[in-house]
PDB file of C-alpha atoms in Angstrom:
ATOM      1  CA  UNK A   9     -46.318  28.711-178.965  1.00 69.00           C
ATOM      2  CA  UNK A  10     -43.287  30.178-177.273  1.00 77.00           C
ATOM      3  CA  UNK A  11     -43.904  32.964-174.756  1.00 87.00           C
ATOM      4  CA  UNK A  12     -41.276  35.034-176.653  1.00 91.00           C
ATOM      5  CA  UNK A  13     -40.601  34.792-180.323  1.00 92.00           C
ATOM      6  CA  UNK A  14     -37.460  36.264-181.923  1.00 93.00           C
ATOM      7  CA  UNK A  15     -36.172  35.745-185.414  1.00 88.00           C
ATOM      8  CA  UNK A  16     -32.719  33.841-185.058  1.00 84.00           C
ATOM      9  CA  UNK A  17     -31.172  35.433-188.183  1.00 85.00           C
ATOM     10  CA  UNK A  18     -28.404  35.566-189.024  1.00 92.00           C
ATOM     11  CA  UNK A  19     -28.767  39.168-190.023  1.00 95.00           C
ATOM     12  CA  UNK A  20     -25.868  40.571-192.119  1.00 96.00           C
ATOM     13  CA  UNK A  21     -25.655  44.372-192.864  1.00 97.00           C
ATOM     14  CA  UNK A  22     -22.985  46.667-194.121  1.00 97.00           C
ATOM     15  CA  UNK A  23     -21.295  49.083-191.716  1.00 97.00           C
ATOM     16  CA  UNK A  24     -23.294  52.221-191.165  1.00 97.00           C
ATOM     17  CA  UNK A  25     -26.665  50.541-191.827  1.00 97.00           C
ATOM     18  CA  UNK A  26     -29.701  50.920-189.535  1.00 97.00           C
ATOM     19  CA  UNK A  27     -30.454  47.649-187.867  1.00 97.00           C
ATOM     20  CA  UNK A  28     -34.007  46.644-186.696  1.00 97.00           C
ATOM     21  CA  UNK A  29     -34.326  43.615-184.326  1.00 97.00           C
ATOM     22  CA  UNK A  30     -37.773  42.464-183.211  1.00 96.00           C
ATOM     23  CA  UNK A  31     -39.564  40.244-180.732  1.00 96.00           C
ATOM     24  CA  UNK A  32     -43.198  39.339-180.087  1.00 95.00           C
ATOM     25  CA  UNK A  33     -44.627  38.038-176.924  1.00 93.00           C
ATOM     26  CA  UNK A  34     -47.901  36.422-175.901  1.00 90.00           C
ATOM     27  CA  UNK A  35     -48.402  37.096-172.214  1.00 84.00           C
ATOM     28  CA  UNK A  36     -49.946  40.456-171.406  1.00 81.00           C
ATOM     29  CA  UNK A  37     -48.583  40.061-167.868  1.00 79.00           C
ATOM     30  CA  UNK A  38     -45.148  40.941-169.167  1.00 78.00           C
ATOM     31  CA  UNK A  39     -44.409  44.605-168.065  1.00 81.00           C
ATOM     32  CA  UNK A  40     -40.677  45.044-168.363  1.00 88.00           C
ATOM     33  CA  UNK A  41     -38.630  44.775-171.540  1.00 91.00           C
ATOM     34  CA  UNK A  42     -34.931  44.393-171.943  1.00 93.00           C
ATOM     35  CA  UNK A  43     -32.437  44.025-174.757  1.00 95.00           C
ATOM     36  CA  UNK A  44     -29.211  42.186-174.045  1.00 94.00           C
ATOM     37  CA  UNK A  45     -26.157  41.925-176.206  1.00 95.00           C
ATOM     38  CA  UNK A  46     -24.113  38.774-176.038  1.00 93.00           C
ATOM     39  CA  UNK A  47     -20.821  38.275-177.566  1.00 92.00           C
ATOM     40  CA  UNK A  48     -19.533  34.868-178.522  1.00 87.00           C
ATOM     41  CA  UNK A  49     -18.815  32.799-175.378  1.00 82.00           C
ATOM     42  CA  UNK A  50     -19.611  35.616-173.034  1.00 87.00           C
ATOM     43  CA  UNK A  51     -22.524  36.403-170.609  1.00 88.00           C
ATOM     44  CA  UNK A  52     -25.372  38.658-171.705  1.00 91.00           C
ATOM     45  CA  UNK A  53     -24.833  42.422-171.228  1.00 91.00           C
ATOM     46  CA  UNK A  54     -27.776  44.711-170.622  1.00 90.00           C
ATOM     47  CA  UNK A  55     -28.253  47.314-173.374  1.00 93.00           C
ATOM     48  CA  UNK A  56     -31.702  48.726-172.825  1.00 91.00           C
ATOM     49  CA  UNK A  57     -34.432  48.485-170.175  1.00 88.00           C
ATOM     50  CA  UNK A  58     -37.911  49.936-170.455  1.00 87.00           C
ATOM     51  CA  UNK A  59     -41.313  49.472-169.011  1.00 83.00           C
ATOM     52  CA  UNK A  60     -43.672  51.543-170.964  1.00 80.00           C
ATOM     53  CA  UNK A  61     -44.975  51.681-174.522  1.00 85.00           C
ATOM     54  CA  UNK A  62     -43.073  54.124-176.741  1.00 88.00           C
ATOM     55  CA  UNK A  63     -39.463  54.745-177.510  1.00 91.00           C
ATOM     56  CA  UNK A  64     -36.326  54.973-175.289  1.00 92.00           C
ATOM     57  CA  UNK A  65     -33.094  56.212-176.824  1.00 95.00           C
ATOM     58  CA  UNK A  66     -29.517  55.663-175.665  1.00 94.00           C
ATOM     59  CA  UNK A  67     -26.798  56.821-178.044  1.00 96.00           C
ATOM     60  CA  UNK A  68     -27.095  54.823-181.167  1.00 97.00           C
ATOM     61  CA  UNK A  69     -29.696  52.383-179.678  1.00 97.00           C
ATOM     62  CA  UNK A  70     -33.488  52.944-179.572  1.00 96.00           C
ATOM     63  CA  UNK A  71     -35.862  50.433-177.929  1.00 96.00           C
ATOM     64  CA  UNK A  72     -39.467  50.494-178.851  1.00 95.00           C
ATOM     65  CA  UNK A  73     -42.370  48.832-177.163  1.00 94.00           C
ATOM     66  CA  UNK A  74     -45.893  48.492-178.423  1.00 93.00           C
ATOM     67  CA  UNK A  75     -47.892  46.764-175.671  1.00 90.00           C
ATOM     68  CA  UNK A  76     -51.126  46.746-177.640  1.00 91.00           C
ATOM     69  CA  UNK A  77     -49.409  44.558-180.284  1.00 92.00           C
ATOM     70  CA  UNK A  78     -47.111  42.799-177.862  1.00 92.00           C
ATOM     71  CA  UNK A  79     -44.215  43.786-180.106  1.00 93.00           C
ATOM     72  CA  UNK A  80     -40.816  45.208-179.107  1.00 95.00           C
ATOM     73  CA  UNK A  81     -37.962  46.369-181.287  1.00 96.00           C
ATOM     74  CA  UNK A  82     -34.333  47.484-180.984  1.00 97.00           C
ATOM     75  CA  UNK A  83     -32.891  49.848-183.593  1.00 97.00           C
ATOM     76  CA  UNK A  84     -29.211  50.349-183.901  1.00 97.00           C
ATOM     77  CA  UNK A  85     -28.041  53.455-185.991  1.00 97.00           C
ATOM     78  CA  UNK A  86     -24.780  53.722-187.712  1.00 97.00           C
ATOM     79  CA  UNK A  87     -23.963  50.142-187.052  1.00 97.00           C
ATOM     80  CA  UNK A  88     -20.419  49.152-186.387  1.00 97.00           C
ATOM     81  CA  UNK A  89     -18.437  45.918-186.793  1.00 97.00           C
ATOM     82  CA  UNK A  90     -18.159  45.892-182.932  1.00 96.00           C
ATOM     83  CA  UNK A  91     -21.956  45.552-182.818  1.00 97.00           C
ATOM     84  CA  UNK A  92     -21.602  42.009-184.301  1.00 97.00           C
ATOM     85  CA  UNK A  93     -23.058  39.784-181.561  1.00 96.00           C
ATOM     86  CA  UNK A  94     -26.284  37.994-180.688  1.00 95.00           C
ATOM     87  CA  UNK A  95     -29.058  40.246-179.424  1.00 97.00           C
ATOM     88  CA  UNK A  96     -31.518  38.771-176.988  1.00 96.00           C
ATOM     89  CA  UNK A  97     -34.828  40.283-175.981  1.00 96.00           C
ATOM     90  CA  UNK A  98     -35.910  39.580-172.464  1.00 93.00           C
ATOM     91  CA  UNK A  99     -39.251  40.105-170.775  1.00 90.00           C
ATOM     92  CA  UNK A 100     -40.325  40.201-167.146  1.00 86.00           C
ATOM     93  CA  UNK A 101     -43.565  40.264-165.240  1.00 78.00           C
ATOM     94  CA  UNK A 102     -44.081  42.815-162.500  1.00 69.00           C
ATOM     95  CA  UNK A 103     -45.531  40.291-159.949  1.00 67.00           C
ATOM     96  CA  UNK A 104     -44.496  36.912-158.642  1.00 65.00           C
ATOM     97  CA  UNK A 105     -41.485  35.299-160.157  1.00 65.00           C
ATOM     98  CA  UNK A 106     -39.189  37.937-161.632  1.00 74.00           C
ATOM     99  CA  UNK A 107     -36.990  35.656-163.644  1.00 80.00           C
ATOM    100  CA  UNK A 108     -36.479  36.759-167.381  1.00 87.00           C
ATOM    101  CA  UNK A 109     -38.153  35.161-170.303  1.00 90.00           C
ATOM    102  CA  UNK A 110     -35.767  35.270-173.123  1.00 92.00           C
ATOM    103  CA  UNK A 111     -36.153  35.175-176.920  1.00 93.00           C
ATOM    104  CA  UNK A 112     -33.768  32.897-178.728  1.00 91.00           C
ATOM    105  CA  UNK A 113     -31.628  35.660-179.930  1.00 93.00           C
ATOM    106  CA  UNK A 114     -30.768  37.220-183.265  1.00 96.00           C
ATOM    107  CA  UNK A 115     -27.233  36.943-184.544  1.00 95.00           C
ATOM    108  CA  UNK A 116     -26.083  40.160-186.207  1.00 96.00           C
ATOM    109  CA  UNK A 117     -23.064  40.454-188.331  1.00 97.00           C
ATOM    110  CA  UNK A 118     -21.981  43.929-189.421  1.00 97.00           C
ATOM    111  CA  UNK A 119     -19.611  43.844-192.369  1.00 96.00           C
ATOM    112  CA  UNK A 120     -16.845  46.415-192.621  1.00 94.00           C
TER     113      UNK A 120
ATOM    114  CA  UNK B  21     -16.772  47.553-159.433  1.00 64.00           C
ATOM    115  CA  UNK B  22     -19.715  45.591-158.184  1.00 62.00           C
ATOM    116  CA  UNK B  23     -20.072  42.502-160.298  1.00 92.00           C
ATOM    117  CA  UNK B  24     -21.050  38.873-160.584  1.00 95.00           C
ATOM    118  CA  UNK B  25     -18.121  36.481-161.014  1.00 96.00           C
ATOM    119  CA  UNK B  26     -18.372  32.905-162.234  1.00 96.00           C
ATOM    120  CA  UNK B  27     -15.708  30.189-161.924  1.00 95.00           C
ATOM    121  CA  UNK B  28     -14.316  28.468-163.761  1.00 95.00           C
ATOM    122  CA  UNK B  29     -14.794  30.182-167.186  1.00 94.00           C
ATOM    123  CA  UNK B  30     -14.411  26.806-168.969  1.00 95.00           C
ATOM    124  CA  UNK B  31     -14.842  23.389-167.480  1.00 96.00           C
ATOM    125  CA  UNK B  32     -14.530  20.023-169.217  1.00 97.00           C
ATOM    126  CA  UNK B  33     -15.713  16.932-167.354  1.00 96.00           C
ATOM    127  CA  UNK B  34     -16.303  13.315-168.068  1.00 96.00           C
ATOM    128  CA  UNK B  35     -19.691  11.771-168.525  1.00 96.00           C
ATOM    129  CA  UNK B  36     -21.117  10.928-165.111  1.00 96.00           C
ATOM    130  CA  UNK B  37     -18.381  12.776-163.143  1.00 97.00           C
ATOM    131  CA  UNK B  38     -19.856  15.261-160.657  1.00 96.00           C
ATOM    132  CA  UNK B  39     -19.067  18.942-161.221  1.00 97.00           C
ATOM    133  CA  UNK B  40     -19.699  22.065-159.365  1.00 98.00           C
ATOM    134  CA  UNK B  41     -19.849  25.563-160.791  1.00 98.00           C
ATOM    135  CA  UNK B  42     -19.549  28.666-158.588  1.00 98.00           C
ATOM    136  CA  UNK B  43     -20.898  32.143-158.577  1.00 98.00           C
ATOM    137  CA  UNK B  44     -20.113  35.024-156.326  1.00 97.00           C
ATOM    138  CA  UNK B  45     -21.558  38.616-156.224  1.00 96.00           C
ATOM    139  CA  UNK B  46     -20.538  41.912-154.690  1.00 94.00           C
ATOM    140  CA  UNK B  47     -23.808  43.608-155.501  1.00 92.00           C
ATOM    141  CA  UNK B  48     -25.563  42.466-152.244  1.00 92.00           C
ATOM    142  CA  UNK B  49     -28.535  41.253-154.279  1.00 93.00           C
ATOM    143  CA  UNK B  50     -31.087  39.228-152.545  1.00 92.00           C
ATOM    144  CA  UNK B  51     -32.017  37.059-155.573  1.00 93.00           C
ATOM    145  CA  UNK B  52     -29.598  34.731-157.451  1.00 95.00           C
ATOM    146  CA  UNK B  53     -30.512  32.803-160.542  1.00 95.00           C
ATOM    147  CA  UNK B  54     -28.960  29.993-162.635  1.00 96.00           C
ATOM    148  CA  UNK B  55     -29.675  29.673-166.305  1.00 95.00           C
ATOM    149  CA  UNK B  56     -28.645  27.084-168.809  1.00 96.00           C
ATOM    150  CA  UNK B  57     -27.908  28.372-172.389  1.00 94.00           C
ATOM    151  CA  UNK B  58     -27.311  25.733-175.090  1.00 93.00           C
ATOM    152  CA  UNK B  59     -25.857  26.678-178.428  1.00 88.00           C
ATOM    153  CA  UNK B  60     -28.067  29.110-180.331  1.00 84.00           C
ATOM    154  CA  UNK B  61     -30.792  28.812-177.885  1.00 87.00           C
ATOM    155  CA  UNK B  62     -32.373  31.173-175.282  1.00 89.00           C
ATOM    156  CA  UNK B  63     -31.119  31.064-171.666  1.00 91.00           C
ATOM    157  CA  UNK B  64     -33.426  28.725-169.744  1.00 92.00           C
ATOM    158  CA  UNK B  65     -33.963  29.193-165.956  1.00 93.00           C
ATOM    159  CA  UNK B  66     -32.967  26.271-163.940  1.00 95.00           C
ATOM    160  CA  UNK B  67     -33.617  27.725-160.437  1.00 92.00           C
ATOM    161  CA  UNK B  68     -33.337  30.743-158.229  1.00 93.00           C
ATOM    162  CA  UNK B  69     -33.054  31.890-154.599  1.00 93.00           C
ATOM    163  CA  UNK B  70     -34.912  34.698-152.832  1.00 91.00           C
ATOM    164  CA  UNK B  71     -32.395  34.961-150.071  1.00 92.00           C
ATOM    165  CA  UNK B  72     -32.233  31.308-148.880  1.00 92.00           C
ATOM    166  CA  UNK B  73     -35.646  30.377-150.253  1.00 91.00           C
ATOM    167  CA  UNK B  74     -34.930  27.908-153.055  1.00 92.00           C
ATOM    168  CA  UNK B  75     -37.252  27.782-156.080  1.00 91.00           C
ATOM    169  CA  UNK B  76     -36.942  25.051-158.642  1.00 91.00           C
ATOM    170  CA  UNK B  77     -38.287  25.183-162.177  1.00 90.00           C
ATOM    171  CA  UNK B  78     -40.612  22.327-162.846  1.00 89.00           C
ATOM    172  CA  UNK B  79     -38.651  21.059-165.733  1.00 91.00           C
ATOM    173  CA  UNK B  80     -35.207  21.221-164.144  1.00 95.00           C
ATOM    174  CA  UNK B  81     -33.791  17.735-164.168  1.00 93.00           C
ATOM    175  CA  UNK B  82     -33.101  16.118-160.732  1.00 93.00           C
ATOM    176  CA  UNK B  83     -29.407  15.874-161.797  1.00 93.00           C
ATOM    177  CA  UNK B  84     -29.139  19.535-161.067  1.00 96.00           C
ATOM    178  CA  UNK B  85     -28.820  20.821-157.490  1.00 95.00           C
ATOM    179  CA  UNK B  86     -27.934  24.182-156.048  1.00 96.00           C
ATOM    180  CA  UNK B  87     -26.542  25.671-152.788  1.00 95.00           C
ATOM    181  CA  UNK B  88     -26.488  29.156-151.488  1.00 96.00           C
ATOM    182  CA  UNK B  89     -24.380  29.184-148.218  1.00 95.00           C
ATOM    183  CA  UNK B  90     -24.547  33.019-147.838  1.00 94.00           C
ATOM    184  CA  UNK B  91     -25.727  36.029-149.707  1.00 93.00           C
ATOM    185  CA  UNK B  92     -22.623  36.300-151.742  1.00 95.00           C
ATOM    186  CA  UNK B  93     -22.181  32.839-153.050  1.00 96.00           C
ATOM    187  CA  UNK B  94     -24.216  30.287-155.038  1.00 97.00           C
ATOM    188  CA  UNK B  95     -23.175  26.878-156.449  1.00 97.00           C
ATOM    189  CA  UNK B  96     -24.591  24.712-159.177  1.00 97.00           C
ATOM    190  CA  UNK B  97     -23.956  20.976-158.727  1.00 97.00           C
ATOM    191  CA  UNK B  98     -24.466  18.556-161.532  1.00 97.00           C
ATOM    192  CA  UNK B  99     -24.386  15.093-159.965  1.00 96.00           C
ATOM    193  CA  UNK B 100     -24.011  12.939-163.085  1.00 95.00           C
ATOM    194  CA  UNK B 101     -23.464  15.050-166.161  1.00 97.00           C
ATOM    195  CA  UNK B 102     -24.672  13.749-169.430  1.00 96.00           C
ATOM    196  CA  UNK B 103     -23.570  14.709-172.977  1.00 96.00           C
ATOM    197  CA  UNK B 104     -26.778  16.828-173.167  1.00 95.00           C
ATOM    198  CA  UNK B 105     -25.643  18.952-170.299  1.00 97.00           C
ATOM    199  CA  UNK B 106     -22.954  20.612-172.470  1.00 97.00           C
ATOM    200  CA  UNK B 107     -23.887  24.236-172.314  1.00 96.00           C
ATOM    201  CA  UNK B 108     -23.026  27.685-171.092  1.00 96.00           C
ATOM    202  CA  UNK B 109     -24.248  28.212-167.425  1.00 97.00           C
ATOM    203  CA  UNK B 110     -25.101  31.743-166.480  1.00 96.00           C
ATOM    204  CA  UNK B 111     -25.449  33.063-162.987  1.00 97.00           C
ATOM    205  CA  UNK B 112     -27.427  36.248-162.489  1.00 95.00           C
ATOM    206  CA  UNK B 113     -28.550  38.432-159.515  1.00 94.00           C
ATOM    207  CA  UNK B 114     -31.221  40.973-158.974  1.00 90.00           C
ATOM    208  CA  UNK B 115     -33.006  42.874-156.230  1.00 86.00           C
ATOM    209  CA  UNK B 116     -36.323  41.554-154.936  1.00 81.00           C
ATOM    210  CA  UNK B 117     -38.323  43.329-157.525  1.00 78.00           C
ATOM    211  CA  UNK B 118     -36.129  41.880-160.346  1.00 76.00           C
ATOM    212  CA  UNK B 119     -34.370  45.259-160.528  1.00 78.00           C
ATOM    213  CA  UNK B 120     -30.694  45.634-161.408  1.00 79.00           C
ATOM    214  CA  UNK B 121     -30.525  42.247-163.172  1.00 85.00           C
ATOM    215  CA  UNK B 122     -26.794  41.484-163.679  1.00 90.00           C
ATOM    216  CA  UNK B 123     -25.291  38.445-165.358  1.00 93.00           C
ATOM    217  CA  UNK B 124     -21.820  36.836-164.879  1.00 94.00           C
ATOM    218  CA  UNK B 125     -19.715  35.969-167.770  1.00 92.00           C
ATOM    219  CA  UNK B 126     -20.759  32.357-167.591  1.00 95.00           C
ATOM    220  CA  UNK B 127     -19.161  28.971-167.360  1.00 96.00           C
ATOM    221  CA  UNK B 128     -18.864  27.013-170.541  1.00 95.00           C
ATOM    222  CA  UNK B 129     -19.257  23.298-169.534  1.00 97.00           C
ATOM    223  CA  UNK B 130     -18.348  20.534-171.917  1.00 97.00           C
ATOM    224  CA  UNK B 131     -19.248  16.899-171.080  1.00 97.00           C
ATOM    225  CA  UNK B 132     -17.078  14.347-172.900  1.00 96.00           C
TER     226      UNK B 132
END
């Protein structure tokens, strides 16, 4: 079993739709949760960072963490064609090695 | 702007011909990481430095080496690239606690 599981998609939605992206993880030592956006042939760009259960909102983006279920989500409201990219969840422990463990990414296509 | 810069953006090399990828940072971060990302896969950690302290992942091939001559620069050397080493190579930096994680734009390496 992978430490972080993420549906690879592709996910295709019409412009203006609400998008839900999800990851599950297996290691309860993971304490920090991130969502990255990666455009084709570019490096990952940090979208959201959180360390507690609950919701965190930033503009059209909401990150949700449920530590009891080991489940994290990213919601995108009013999706735009410019949101078309691959979205990677990344998780980090709070001790020892601080490298990120990534999901495999979900490819999102927002149709105009 | 403080950032992580990778050079070159694109590199084509012949099978077996050594290649070096470079990464520089103006963030003054103590930790530098190299990740390998193959097509449609999650970034995979190759190694990282805490200052000059080198940490190799157990499954990183011996073919891959790294140097960090100073805080600002880090190099990835691939001694004898194989076709399977075709990938995006991502450099990232962070503070000691894994804070402020920042990625470069990546070097896309093609081995022919």
